[in-house]
Short mmCIF file of C-alpha atoms in Angstrom, two decimals:
data_model
loop_
_atom_site.label_atom_id
_atom_site.label_comp_id
_atom_site.label_asym_id
_atom_site.label_seq_id
_atom_site.Cartn_x
_atom_site.Cartn_y
_atom_site.Cartn_z
CA MET A 1378 21.67 -19.07 -21.15
CA GLU A 1379 22.81 -22.34 -22.74
CA ASP A 1380 20.56 -25.33 -22.13
CA ASP A 1381 23.16 -27.31 -20.19
CA ALA A 1382 24.01 -24.39 -17.90
CA LEU A 1383 20.32 -23.62 -17.37
CA ILE A 1384 19.49 -27.23 -16.47
CA ALA A 1385 22.50 -27.41 -14.14
CA GLN A 1386 21.40 -24.23 -12.36
CA ALA A 1387 17.84 -25.53 -12.02
CA GLN A 1388 19.06 -28.90 -10.68
CA ALA A 1389 21.28 -27.16 -8.11
CA TRP A 1390 18.29 -25.10 -6.96
CA LEU A 1391 16.12 -28.23 -6.85
CA ALA A 1392 18.66 -30.05 -4.66
CA GLU A 1393 18.29 -27.38 -1.94
CA ASP A 1394 14.56 -26.60 -2.24
CA PRO A 1395 12.85 -27.44 1.09
CA ASP A 1396 9.30 -27.23 -0.29
CA PRO A 1397 7.78 -30.40 -1.83
CA ASP A 1398 5.34 -28.31 -3.88
CA THR A 1399 7.97 -26.25 -5.67
CA ARG A 1400 10.32 -29.25 -5.90
CA GLU A 1401 7.65 -31.13 -7.84
CA GLU A 1402 6.97 -28.10 -10.01
CA LEU A 1403 10.65 -27.55 -10.85
CA ALA A 1404 11.37 -31.24 -11.42
CA ARG A 1405 8.55 -31.33 -13.96
CA LEU A 1406 9.94 -28.31 -15.81
CA ILE A 1407 13.39 -29.93 -15.93
CA ASP A 1408 12.00 -33.28 -17.08
CA ASP A 1409 9.94 -31.56 -19.78
CA GLY A 1410 12.93 -29.54 -20.95
CA ASN A 1411 10.81 -26.40 -20.73
CA HIS A 1412 13.58 -23.97 -21.62
CA ALA A 1413 11.33 -20.91 -21.89
CA GLU A 1414 9.79 -21.36 -18.45
CA LEU A 1415 13.08 -22.24 -16.81
CA THR A 1416 14.67 -19.15 -18.33
CA ALA A 1417 11.81 -17.01 -16.98
CA ARG A 1418 12.57 -18.32 -13.49
CA PHE A 1419 16.38 -18.41 -13.58
CA ALA A 1420 17.32 -15.35 -15.64
CA GLY A 1421 18.04 -13.41 -12.45
CA THR A 1422 16.86 -13.12 -8.87
CA LEU A 1423 13.86 -11.45 -7.31
CA GLN A 1424 15.27 -8.11 -6.24
CA PHE A 1425 15.09 -6.99 -2.65
CA GLY A 1426 14.35 -3.27 -2.51
CA THR A 1427 12.56 -0.64 -0.45
CA ALA A 1428 9.34 -2.59 -0.86
CA GLY A 1429 11.10 -5.78 0.29
CA LEU A 1430 10.18 -8.64 -2.03
CA ARG A 1431 7.05 -9.21 -4.05
CA GLY A 1432 6.37 -11.61 -6.89
CA GLU A 1433 4.53 -14.61 -8.25
CA LEU A 1434 4.59 -17.84 -6.26
CA GLY A 1435 6.57 -20.63 -7.86
CA ALA A 1436 9.94 -22.38 -8.06
CA GLY A 1437 13.17 -20.57 -8.87
CA PRO A 1438 15.03 -17.41 -7.88
CA LEU A 1439 12.66 -15.11 -9.80
CA ARG A 1440 9.60 -16.37 -7.91
CA MET A 1441 8.38 -16.15 -4.31
CA ASN A 1442 9.09 -19.45 -2.56
CA ARG A 1443 10.63 -20.88 0.61
CA SER A 1444 14.16 -20.85 -0.79
CA VAL A 1445 13.92 -17.15 -1.64
CA VAL A 1446 12.34 -16.35 1.74
CA ILE A 1447 14.99 -18.27 3.69
CA ARG A 1448 17.73 -16.38 1.87
CA ALA A 1449 15.97 -13.07 2.52
CA ALA A 1450 15.58 -13.88 6.21
CA ALA A 1451 19.25 -14.90 6.46
CA GLY A 1452 20.28 -11.63 4.83
CA LEU A 1453 18.13 -9.62 7.21
CA ALA A 1454 19.50 -11.53 10.20
CA ALA A 1455 23.09 -10.90 9.10
CA HIS A 1456 22.34 -7.20 8.65
CA LEU A 1457 20.77 -6.92 12.11
CA LYS A 1458 23.74 -8.61 13.74
CA LYS A 1459 26.15 -6.26 11.98
CA GLN A 1460 24.10 -3.41 13.44
CA GLY A 1461 24.79 -4.80 16.92
CA HIS A 1462 21.40 -6.47 17.49
CA ASP A 1463 22.86 -9.86 18.44
CA ASN A 1464 20.00 -10.88 20.73
CA GLY A 1465 17.35 -8.58 19.32
CA LEU A 1466 13.70 -9.49 18.85
CA VAL A 1467 12.23 -9.83 15.36
CA VAL A 1468 8.42 -9.93 15.24
CA ILE A 1469 6.76 -11.58 12.24
CA GLY A 1470 3.24 -11.18 10.88
CA TYR A 1471 1.50 -12.71 7.90
CA ASP A 1472 -1.68 -12.46 5.86
CA ALA A 1473 -3.93 -15.27 4.58
CA ARG A 1474 -2.34 -15.76 1.16
CA HIS A 1475 -0.98 -19.05 -0.10
CA LYS A 1476 2.26 -19.96 1.74
CA SER A 1477 2.16 -16.88 4.03
CA HIS A 1478 2.19 -18.86 7.28
CA THR A 1479 4.95 -21.13 5.98
CA PHE A 1480 7.08 -18.13 4.98
CA ALA A 1481 6.52 -16.60 8.43
CA GLU A 1482 7.66 -19.78 10.20
CA ASP A 1483 10.69 -20.08 7.92
CA THR A 1484 11.63 -16.53 8.87
CA ALA A 1485 11.24 -17.30 12.57
CA ALA A 1486 13.43 -20.40 12.18
CA VAL A 1487 16.18 -18.46 10.40
CA MET A 1488 16.16 -15.67 13.02
CA THR A 1489 16.34 -18.24 15.83
CA GLY A 1490 19.15 -20.09 14.09
CA ALA A 1491 21.08 -16.83 13.77
CA GLY A 1492 20.90 -16.21 17.52
CA LEU A 1493 18.16 -13.60 17.37
CA ARG A 1494 14.83 -13.90 19.16
CA ALA A 1495 11.70 -14.34 17.04
CA ALA A 1496 8.00 -13.98 17.75
CA VAL A 1497 5.20 -14.77 15.30
CA LEU A 1498 1.75 -13.18 15.49
CA PRO A 1499 -0.92 -15.72 16.48
CA ARG A 1500 -2.78 -15.90 13.14
CA PRO A 1501 -3.26 -13.93 9.91
CA LEU A 1502 -3.75 -10.31 11.02
CA PRO A 1503 -3.73 -6.85 9.40
CA THR A 1504 -0.33 -5.44 8.50
CA PRO A 1505 -0.82 -2.43 10.86
CA VAL A 1506 -0.97 -4.85 13.81
CA LEU A 1507 2.55 -5.99 12.90
CA ALA A 1508 3.73 -2.39 12.48
CA PHE A 1509 2.29 -1.60 15.93
CA ALA A 1510 3.79 -4.73 17.51
CA ILE A 1511 7.36 -3.80 16.52
CA ARG A 1512 7.45 -0.71 18.74
CA HIS A 1513 5.09 -2.11 21.37
CA LEU A 1514 7.38 -5.11 21.94
CA GLY A 1515 10.66 -3.20 21.52
CA ALA A 1516 11.68 -5.31 18.50
CA VAL A 1517 14.75 -4.49 16.40
CA ALA A 1518 12.90 -5.40 13.20
CA GLY A 1519 9.66 -6.77 11.83
CA VAL A 1520 8.61 -8.79 8.82
CA GLU A 1521 5.15 -8.92 7.28
CA VAL A 1522 4.49 -11.69 4.77
CA THR A 1523 1.95 -10.14 2.40
CA ALA A 1524 1.36 -9.13 -1.18
CA SER A 1525 -1.25 -6.59 -0.08
CA HIS A 1526 -3.70 -6.09 -2.99
CA ASN A 1527 -1.76 -8.00 -5.66
CA PRO A 1528 -3.33 -10.88 -7.64
CA PRO A 1529 -3.88 -14.26 -5.91
CA ARG A 1530 -0.77 -15.83 -7.47
CA ASP A 1531 1.54 -13.34 -5.70
CA ASN A 1532 3.10 -13.08 -2.28
CA GLY A 1533 5.60 -10.72 -0.71
CA TYR A 1534 7.95 -9.92 2.14
CA LYS A 1535 7.84 -6.49 3.74
CA VAL A 1536 10.61 -5.48 6.17
CA TYR A 1537 10.45 -2.92 8.98
CA LEU A 1538 13.24 -1.77 11.27
CA GLY A 1539 12.97 -1.07 14.98
CA ASP A 1540 11.47 2.39 14.58
CA GLY A 1541 8.35 0.68 13.23
CA SER A 1542 8.61 2.04 9.70
CA GLN A 1543 9.55 0.29 6.47
CA ILE A 1544 13.14 0.15 5.31
CA VAL A 1545 14.62 2.89 3.14
CA PRO A 1546 18.09 3.29 1.60
CA PRO A 1547 20.77 2.46 2.48
CA ALA A 1548 19.34 -0.37 4.65
CA ASP A 1549 17.66 -2.01 1.64
CA ALA A 1550 20.91 -2.22 -0.31
CA GLU A 1551 22.82 -3.44 2.76
CA ILE A 1552 20.27 -6.22 3.35
CA ALA A 1553 20.29 -7.11 -0.37
CA ALA A 1554 24.08 -7.49 -0.24
CA GLU A 1555 23.77 -9.87 2.72
CA ILE A 1556 21.14 -11.89 0.83
CA ASP A 1557 23.47 -12.18 -2.16
CA ALA A 1558 26.19 -13.41 0.18
CA VAL A 1559 24.13 -16.50 1.13
CA ALA A 1560 25.95 -19.08 -0.99
CA SER A 1561 23.79 -22.08 -0.12
CA LEU A 1562 20.76 -22.87 2.02
CA THR A 1563 22.85 -25.54 3.72
CA THR A 1564 24.75 -22.72 5.45
CA VAL A 1565 21.57 -21.29 7.00
CA PRO A 1566 20.69 -22.89 10.38
CA ARG A 1567 16.95 -23.52 10.68
CA PRO A 1568 15.94 -25.09 13.98
CA THR A 1569 12.43 -26.50 14.27
CA THR A 1570 11.68 -24.80 17.61
CA GLY A 1571 12.88 -21.90 19.71
CA TRP A 1572 10.66 -19.00 18.69
CA ASP A 1573 7.51 -17.69 20.33
CA THR A 1574 4.01 -17.69 18.91
CA LEU A 1575 2.30 -14.70 20.46
CA ASP A 1576 -1.16 -14.73 22.00
CA ASP A 1577 -3.78 -12.01 21.61
CA THR A 1578 -2.11 -9.64 24.08
CA VAL A 1579 -0.48 -7.62 21.29
CA LEU A 1580 -3.73 -7.48 19.33
CA ASP A 1581 -5.57 -6.33 22.45
CA ALA A 1582 -2.99 -3.57 22.93
CA TYR A 1583 -3.43 -2.50 19.31
CA LEU A 1584 -7.21 -2.40 19.71
CA ALA A 1585 -6.90 -0.38 22.90
CA ARG A 1586 -4.74 2.07 20.95
CA THR A 1587 -7.40 2.48 18.24
CA ASP A 1588 -9.60 4.25 20.78
CA ALA A 1589 -7.07 7.09 20.83
CA VAL A 1590 -7.88 8.21 17.28
CA LEU A 1591 -11.43 9.25 18.24
CA SER A 1592 -12.62 12.26 20.23
CA LYS A 1593 -14.24 11.52 23.57
CA GLY A 1594 -17.97 12.01 23.38
CA SER A 1595 -18.05 12.34 19.58
CA PRO A 1596 -21.15 11.11 17.71
CA ARG A 1597 -20.96 7.40 16.81
CA THR A 1598 -24.15 6.96 14.80
CA ALA A 1599 -23.05 6.44 11.18
CA ARG A 1600 -24.17 3.13 9.70
CA THR A 1601 -21.71 1.34 7.43
CA VAL A 1602 -21.39 -1.49 4.95
CA TYR A 1603 -18.00 -3.19 5.15
CA THR A 1604 -16.02 -5.49 2.89
CA ALA A 1605 -12.74 -7.16 3.85
CA MET A 1606 -12.08 -8.03 0.17
CA HIS A 1607 -11.39 -11.68 1.11
CA GLY A 1608 -8.62 -10.48 3.43
CA VAL A 1609 -7.79 -10.38 7.13
CA GLY A 1610 -9.49 -7.14 8.20
CA LYS A 1611 -12.96 -8.25 9.29
CA ASP A 1612 -12.44 -9.46 12.86
CA VAL A 1613 -10.12 -6.61 13.84
CA LEU A 1614 -12.31 -3.93 12.28
CA LEU A 1615 -15.46 -5.31 13.89
CA ALA A 1616 -13.71 -5.41 17.27
CA ALA A 1617 -12.49 -1.81 16.84
CA PHE A 1618 -15.95 -0.60 15.82
CA ALA A 1619 -17.56 -2.40 18.78
CA ARG A 1620 -15.07 -0.83 21.22
CA ALA A 1621 -15.79 2.60 19.74
CA GLY A 1622 -19.55 2.17 20.03
CA PHE A 1623 -20.37 2.46 16.33
CA PRO A 1624 -23.28 0.45 14.89
CA THR A 1625 -22.10 -2.99 13.79
CA PRO A 1626 -21.22 -2.78 10.08
CA ASP A 1627 -23.29 -4.75 7.60
CA LEU A 1628 -20.85 -7.22 6.05
CA VAL A 1629 -20.43 -8.12 2.42
CA THR A 1630 -20.63 -11.78 3.36
CA GLU A 1631 -19.23 -13.09 0.06
CA GLN A 1632 -15.96 -11.24 0.79
CA ALA A 1633 -15.94 -11.26 4.59
CA ASP A 1634 -13.62 -14.19 5.34
CA PRO A 1635 -10.03 -14.76 4.21
CA ASP A 1636 -9.70 -16.60 0.91
CA PRO A 1637 -6.32 -16.63 -0.85
CA ASP A 1638 -7.98 -17.22 -4.21
CA PHE A 1639 -10.06 -13.99 -4.03
CA PRO A 1640 -12.90 -15.63 -6.00
CA THR A 1641 -15.22 -12.63 -6.41
CA VAL A 1642 -12.73 -10.09 -7.78
CA ALA A 1643 -10.29 -9.92 -10.68
CA PHE A 1644 -7.87 -7.94 -8.49
CA PRO A 1645 -8.41 -7.67 -4.71
CA ASN A 1646 -7.92 -3.92 -4.72
CA PRO A 1647 -10.84 -1.56 -3.98
CA GLU A 1648 -9.51 0.79 -6.69
CA GLU A 1649 -9.88 -1.80 -9.45
CA PRO A 1650 -13.02 -1.78 -11.63
CA GLY A 1651 -15.65 -4.17 -10.28
CA ALA A 1652 -13.98 -4.82 -6.94
CA MET A 1653 -16.62 -2.82 -5.05
CA ASP A 1654 -19.65 -4.14 -6.94
CA LEU A 1655 -20.80 -6.46 -4.15
CA ALA A 1656 -20.34 -3.71 -1.56
CA PHE A 1657 -22.46 -1.35 -3.64
CA ALA A 1658 -25.14 -4.03 -4.01
CA LYS A 1659 -25.21 -4.44 -0.22
CA ALA A 1660 -25.43 -0.67 0.21
CA ARG A 1661 -28.43 -0.50 -2.12
CA GLU A 1662 -30.13 -3.05 0.14
CA THR A 1663 -29.31 -1.45 3.49
CA ASN A 1664 -28.90 2.28 2.68
CA PRO A 1665 -25.99 3.01 5.07
CA ASP A 1666 -24.30 6.36 5.59
CA LEU A 1667 -20.97 5.05 4.31
CA VAL A 1668 -19.34 2.07 2.61
CA ILE A 1669 -15.93 1.03 3.97
CA ALA A 1670 -13.50 -1.39 2.34
CA ASN A 1671 -10.09 -2.68 3.34
CA ASP A 1672 -7.62 -4.27 0.99
CA PRO A 1673 -6.61 -7.87 1.85
CA ASP A 1674 -3.97 -6.98 4.46
CA ALA A 1675 -6.13 -4.10 5.79
CA ASP A 1676 -3.51 -1.38 5.65
CA ARG A 1677 -5.57 0.58 3.11
CA CYS A 1678 -9.06 2.00 3.53
CA ALA A 1679 -11.51 2.79 0.75
CA ALA A 1680 -14.79 4.62 1.17
CA ALA A 1681 -17.89 5.14 -0.94
CA VAL A 1682 -20.82 7.50 -0.52
CA LYS A 1683 -24.24 7.93 -2.05
CA ASP A 1684 -23.99 10.54 -4.77
CA GLY A 1685 -27.31 11.29 -6.40
CA GLY A 1686 -29.12 8.03 -6.93
CA ASP A 1687 -26.25 5.59 -6.55
CA TRP A 1688 -22.97 4.86 -4.80
CA ARG A 1689 -19.52 5.97 -5.87
CA MET A 1690 -16.02 5.47 -4.58
CA LEU A 1691 -14.33 8.46 -3.07
CA ARG A 1692 -10.88 9.00 -4.49
CA GLY A 1693 -8.00 8.51 -2.11
CA ASP A 1694 -7.27 12.22 -2.38
CA GLU A 1695 -10.85 13.03 -1.36
CA VAL A 1696 -10.64 10.83 1.74
CA GLY A 1697 -7.20 12.30 2.47
CA ALA A 1698 -8.60 15.82 2.44
CA LEU A 1699 -11.67 14.85 4.50
CA LEU A 1700 -9.58 13.28 7.25
CA ALA A 1701 -7.24 16.28 7.27
CA ALA A 1702 -10.16 18.69 7.59
CA HIS A 1703 -11.60 16.59 10.42
CA LEU A 1704 -8.31 16.59 12.32
CA VAL A 1705 -7.92 20.35 11.84
CA ARG A 1706 -11.42 20.91 13.17
CA ARG A 1707 -10.52 18.80 16.22
CA GLY A 1708 -7.52 21.02 16.88
CA ALA A 1709 -4.76 18.63 15.81
CA THR A 1710 -1.19 19.88 15.96
CA GLY A 1711 1.93 18.55 14.25
CA THR A 1712 3.04 18.06 10.68
CA PHE A 1713 0.72 17.01 7.86
CA ALA A 1714 2.55 15.04 5.15
CA GLU A 1715 1.85 13.34 1.85
CA SER A 1716 3.75 11.93 -1.11
CA ILE A 1717 4.42 13.84 -4.32
CA VAL A 1718 1.71 11.90 -6.19
CA SER A 1719 -1.07 13.02 -3.84
CA SER A 1720 -3.28 16.10 -4.12
CA SER A 1721 -1.83 19.50 -3.30
CA LEU A 1722 -5.05 20.24 -1.40
CA LEU A 1723 -3.48 18.86 1.79
CA GLY A 1724 -0.86 21.61 1.65
CA ARG A 1725 -3.58 24.24 1.31
CA ILE A 1726 -5.50 22.84 4.29
CA ALA A 1727 -2.36 22.73 6.43
CA GLU A 1728 -1.31 26.24 5.43
CA LYS A 1729 -4.74 27.68 6.27
CA ALA A 1730 -4.60 25.96 9.68
CA GLY A 1731 -1.07 27.20 10.35
CA LEU A 1732 0.31 23.65 10.47
CA PRO A 1733 3.67 22.39 9.11
CA TYR A 1734 3.45 20.51 5.83
CA GLU A 1735 5.90 18.13 4.16
CA GLU A 1736 6.02 16.40 0.79
CA THR A 1737 7.86 13.07 0.43
CA LEU A 1738 8.66 10.44 -2.15
CA THR A 1739 6.01 7.81 -2.84
CA GLY A 1740 5.36 5.32 -0.07
CA PHE A 1741 4.78 5.29 3.66
CA LYS A 1742 8.38 4.32 4.23
CA TRP A 1743 9.04 8.02 3.54
CA ILE A 1744 5.87 9.59 4.96
CA ALA A 1745 6.31 7.80 8.31
CA ARG A 1746 9.77 9.35 8.74
CA VAL A 1747 8.61 12.97 8.64
CA ASP A 1748 9.63 14.78 11.82
CA GLY A 1749 6.71 15.59 14.09
CA LEU A 1750 4.23 13.73 11.88
CA ARG A 1751 0.61 14.04 12.99
CA TYR A 1752 -1.14 12.90 9.83
CA GLY A 1753 0.06 11.43 6.57
CA TYR A 1754 -1.70 10.07 3.54
CA GLU A 1755 -1.17 8.81 0.02
CA GLU A 1756 -3.67 8.82 -2.83
CA ALA A 1757 -3.55 5.00 -3.11
CA LEU A 1758 -5.96 4.70 -0.16
CA GLY A 1759 -3.30 4.84 2.55
CA TYR A 1760 -3.76 6.93 5.72
CA CYS A 1761 -1.67 7.24 8.87
CA VAL A 1762 -3.89 8.83 11.51
CA ASP A 1763 -2.07 7.62 14.65
CA PRO A 1764 1.68 7.81 13.91
CA ASP A 1765 2.58 7.35 17.58
CA GLY A 1766 0.91 3.94 17.44
CA VAL A 1767 1.47 2.78 13.85
CA ARG A 1768 4.14 4.39 11.68
CA ASP A 1769 2.56 3.12 8.50
CA LYS A 1770 -0.75 3.27 6.73
CA ASP A 1771 -3.55 1.71 8.75
CA GLY A 1772 -6.90 0.83 7.22
CA ILE A 1773 -8.53 0.08 10.58
CA THR A 1774 -7.90 3.38 12.36
CA ALA A 1775 -8.59 5.31 9.14
CA ALA A 1776 -12.00 3.62 8.92
CA LEU A 1777 -12.74 4.58 12.54
CA LEU A 1778 -11.81 8.23 12.00
CA LEU A 1779 -13.76 8.49 8.77
CA THR A 1780 -16.85 6.95 10.40
CA GLU A 1781 -16.53 9.43 13.27
CA LEU A 1782 -16.46 12.25 10.72
CA ALA A 1783 -19.53 10.86 8.92
CA SER A 1784 -21.30 10.59 12.28
CA GLY A 1785 -20.56 14.21 13.17
CA LEU A 1786 -21.78 15.43 9.80
CA LYS A 1787 -24.89 13.27 10.09
CA ALA A 1788 -25.70 15.01 13.38
CA GLU A 1789 -25.58 18.30 11.44
CA ASN A 1790 -27.77 16.83 8.66
CA ARG A 1791 -24.77 16.96 6.32
CA THR A 1792 -22.65 14.44 4.43
CA LEU A 1793 -19.05 13.87 3.40
CA LEU A 1794 -19.93 15.32 -0.01
CA ASP A 1795 -21.10 18.54 1.65
CA LEU A 1796 -17.72 18.85 3.38
CA LEU A 1797 -15.90 18.22 0.09
CA ASP A 1798 -17.93 21.05 -1.44
CA ASP A 1799 -16.91 23.35 1.42
CA LEU A 1800 -13.25 22.51 0.86
CA ALA A 1801 -13.55 23.19 -2.87
CA VAL A 1802 -15.04 26.64 -2.25
CA GLU A 1803 -12.45 27.44 0.40
CA HIS A 1804 -9.33 26.17 -1.39
CA GLY A 1805 -10.33 25.66 -5.03
CA LEU A 1806 -11.58 22.47 -6.68
CA HIS A 1807 -8.67 20.00 -6.64
CA ALA A 1808 -9.63 17.26 -9.10
CA THR A 1809 -7.35 14.25 -9.49
CA ASP A 1810 -7.18 11.25 -11.78
CA GLN A 1811 -4.72 8.58 -12.80
CA LEU A 1812 -3.47 7.07 -16.03
CA SER A 1813 -2.28 3.58 -15.14
CA VAL A 1814 -0.93 1.13 -17.71
CA ARG A 1815 -0.34 -2.51 -16.73
CA VAL A 1816 2.22 -4.33 -18.88
CA LYS A 1817 3.57 -7.86 -19.25
CA ASP A 1818 6.86 -6.62 -20.71
CA LEU A 1819 8.61 -4.32 -18.22
CA SER A 1820 10.78 -2.89 -21.00
CA LEU A 1821 7.70 -0.99 -22.21
CA ILE A 1822 7.75 1.06 -19.00
CA ALA A 1823 11.44 1.88 -19.40
CA ALA A 1824 10.81 2.83 -23.04
CA ALA A 1825 7.98 5.19 -22.07
CA MET A 1826 10.12 6.92 -19.43
CA ARG A 1827 13.00 7.22 -21.90
CA ARG A 1828 10.72 8.73 -24.54
CA LEU A 1829 9.38 11.33 -22.10
CA ARG A 1830 12.92 12.28 -21.13
CA GLU A 1831 14.26 12.45 -24.68
CA GLN A 1832 11.21 14.16 -26.19
CA PRO A 1833 9.65 16.07 -23.28
CA PRO A 1834 6.19 17.55 -23.88
CA THR A 1835 5.89 21.34 -23.73
CA GLY A 1836 2.19 21.35 -22.96
CA LEU A 1837 -0.75 19.07 -22.11
CA ALA A 1838 -4.44 19.71 -22.78
CA GLY A 1839 -3.59 23.18 -24.05
CA LEU A 1840 -1.91 24.07 -20.75
CA ARG A 1841 1.71 25.18 -20.91
CA ILE A 1842 4.24 23.18 -18.90
CA THR A 1843 6.03 25.79 -16.82
CA ARG A 1844 8.45 23.41 -15.10
CA THR A 1845 9.79 19.92 -15.81
CA GLU A 1846 11.63 18.01 -13.08
CA ASP A 1847 13.51 14.76 -13.62
CA LEU A 1848 13.30 13.26 -10.15
CA THR A 1849 16.21 10.88 -10.77
CA GLU A 1850 18.36 13.92 -10.01
CA GLY A 1851 16.58 14.58 -6.69
CA THR A 1852 15.52 18.01 -5.47
CA ASP A 1853 16.47 20.20 -2.52
CA ARG A 1854 13.74 18.39 -0.52
CA LEU A 1855 13.59 14.92 -2.12
CA PRO A 1856 16.14 12.14 -2.64
CA PRO A 1857 16.48 10.74 -6.19
CA THR A 1858 13.77 8.46 -7.57
CA ASP A 1859 12.72 7.29 -11.02
CA GLY A 1860 10.03 9.79 -11.95
CA LEU A 1861 9.09 12.96 -13.82
CA ARG A 1862 7.06 15.89 -12.49
CA TYR A 1863 5.43 18.50 -14.71
CA THR A 1864 4.02 21.75 -13.36
CA LEU A 1865 1.43 23.36 -15.64
CA ASP A 1866 -0.73 26.46 -15.48
CA GLY A 1867 -3.37 25.17 -13.06
CA ALA A 1868 -2.33 21.52 -13.14
CA ARG A 1869 0.35 19.01 -12.10
CA VAL A 1870 1.43 15.62 -13.48
CA VAL A 1871 3.76 13.02 -11.97
CA VAL A 1872 4.89 9.97 -13.98
CA ARG A 1873 6.63 6.99 -12.35
CA PRO A 1874 6.97 3.22 -12.60
CA SER A 1875 5.07 1.41 -9.85
CA GLY A 1876 7.26 0.04 -7.09
CA THR A 1877 5.08 -3.03 -6.48
CA GLU A 1878 3.29 -3.88 -9.75
CA PRO A 1879 4.17 -4.02 -13.47
CA LYS A 1880 2.55 -0.65 -14.13
CA LEU A 1881 3.42 2.80 -15.40
CA LYS A 1882 1.49 5.24 -13.23
CA CYS A 1883 0.70 8.84 -14.08
CA TYR A 1884 -0.91 11.04 -11.41
CA LEU A 1885 -2.88 14.05 -12.62
CA GLU A 1886 -4.30 17.05 -10.78
CA VAL A 1887 -6.08 20.18 -11.96
CA VAL A 1888 -7.02 23.07 -9.68
CA ILE A 1889 -9.98 25.29 -10.57
CA PRO A 1890 -10.81 28.37 -8.46
CA VAL A 1891 -14.41 28.35 -7.18
CA ALA A 1892 -16.10 31.54 -6.01
CA ALA A 1893 -19.27 29.98 -4.59
CA LYS A 1894 -20.95 26.60 -4.20
CA ALA A 1895 -23.20 27.36 -7.16
CA ASP A 1896 -20.11 27.40 -9.38
CA LEU A 1897 -19.08 23.84 -8.50
CA PRO A 1898 -20.99 21.95 -11.25
CA GLU A 1899 -19.35 24.05 -13.98
CA ALA A 1900 -15.94 23.71 -12.31
CA ARG A 1901 -16.29 19.93 -12.12
CA THR A 1902 -17.28 19.73 -15.78
CA ARG A 1903 -14.24 21.78 -16.75
CA ALA A 1904 -11.95 19.73 -14.51
CA THR A 1905 -13.18 16.45 -16.01
CA ALA A 1906 -12.59 17.73 -19.53
CA LEU A 1907 -9.07 18.89 -18.65
CA LEU A 1908 -8.15 15.60 -16.96
CA THR A 1909 -9.42 13.65 -19.97
CA ALA A 1910 -7.38 15.80 -22.34
CA ILE A 1911 -4.25 15.55 -20.17
CA LYS A 1912 -4.55 11.75 -20.15
CA ARG A 1913 -4.90 11.70 -23.94
CA ASP A 1914 -1.93 13.98 -24.57
CA LEU A 1915 0.27 12.31 -21.95
CA SER A 1916 -0.48 8.86 -23.35
CA GLU A 1917 0.53 10.05 -26.80
CA ALA A 1918 3.72 11.69 -25.50
CA ALA A 1919 4.74 8.54 -23.63
CA GLY A 1920 3.80 6.21 -26.46
CA ILE A 1921 1.58 4.06 -24.26
#
């Protein structure tokens, strides 16, 4: 873009910007003639997709800011009105990140100005409370202002429709078109009053619903250490645990309260190296039965157990299988579902129990839409254990159910690891791992996907690839998505760009038959070697 055109575009944006913080930031960039930074912010617009919006805070159309949020809210409002929801209710939640409350109030103002009704949750609360509130209140849509487990500089805008699940095509494209049609912020009415700020009645109803995930009279003795990862989960989780009658969790106090700067972690994601270090230190002090972690908006649940002499994180696939086995043992009926990047063990468990099983594209926006869903999970620490209450992943109810399972096993003098061993003997050892590459230049991800398509590998780790699927073409069960799936002799690999972060993600699984528990150590050694070799060969094939 030519300098004059770039400056003119930035000045036009500045003239409409309602936020003094980003106005000051943008004015400084213009005054300094910082062409490179202005180009980075004005070379396009933050794209609204099936994950809504997510990006770095800052001025300009390629950043998260009030101008972008107001346009997004206006587009959503226009879409809802075209769907006939002229006086419909939109409920809005938010986390504790920088600008989250402001973005929530801007959204409420836009909805009110458009003739819709708006209600804002009373304070920063877990995302599953918002997902619950949509159906509980009979809303036509919901918005959650959150960037989940992204770095502190980010924020985001997640949109749900009236069924309580996140948007999927074609609604995302229709809303995006309405956003693009907003010519100027001056055309968007934004009254200063007229919406409701809810009290704790909705939260109380959510907490009452959490009781439903547990079995009456089940053991409630497992002791836990809990970290909220500087997010909004602590108060709601403690209230849910108290209602259930579990021992009060020992808190990781350094991470217990909301802090948008996430000072103790590089990335506020329990999966990231080092994020659980303080929780493990607390566990070494208190020797609990289980460590529980939520991500900052508390829709994900991580767990760690004592393995030998120290603590280790359970993989999302391990927790997914444990919760499935627990539900089967309790006599659950309905469909078990997971995304294509999660372990195939869930399908084996469902088949053995005579339960329906479905595989979906990545994300709970797809899992939550499975007909007759009883339980759904995704390897990235997301679990839906009460789909009638929350049609999304829910880190609070998942923590309750997992602690109930640990309590029942404790009463039998067993652990979660013992149950994982049983599942491996019954269904084969399903070992999973991930190759995840974070980039600054998104073109590197596109180049890796192109290389894999143009020069597809014929084998990985000495295992022959028996089937290659380019998921952009869709399958008889799945709509199109940008991804590749390889089926190997005794293994499976899925490669896809992340939908929420600048990452290429490769999901690996090997399955090793196990005749008896005594064979497990050798099977695990073999599985680890295979996963390491697959990662090496896949990295070379993708050029990453």
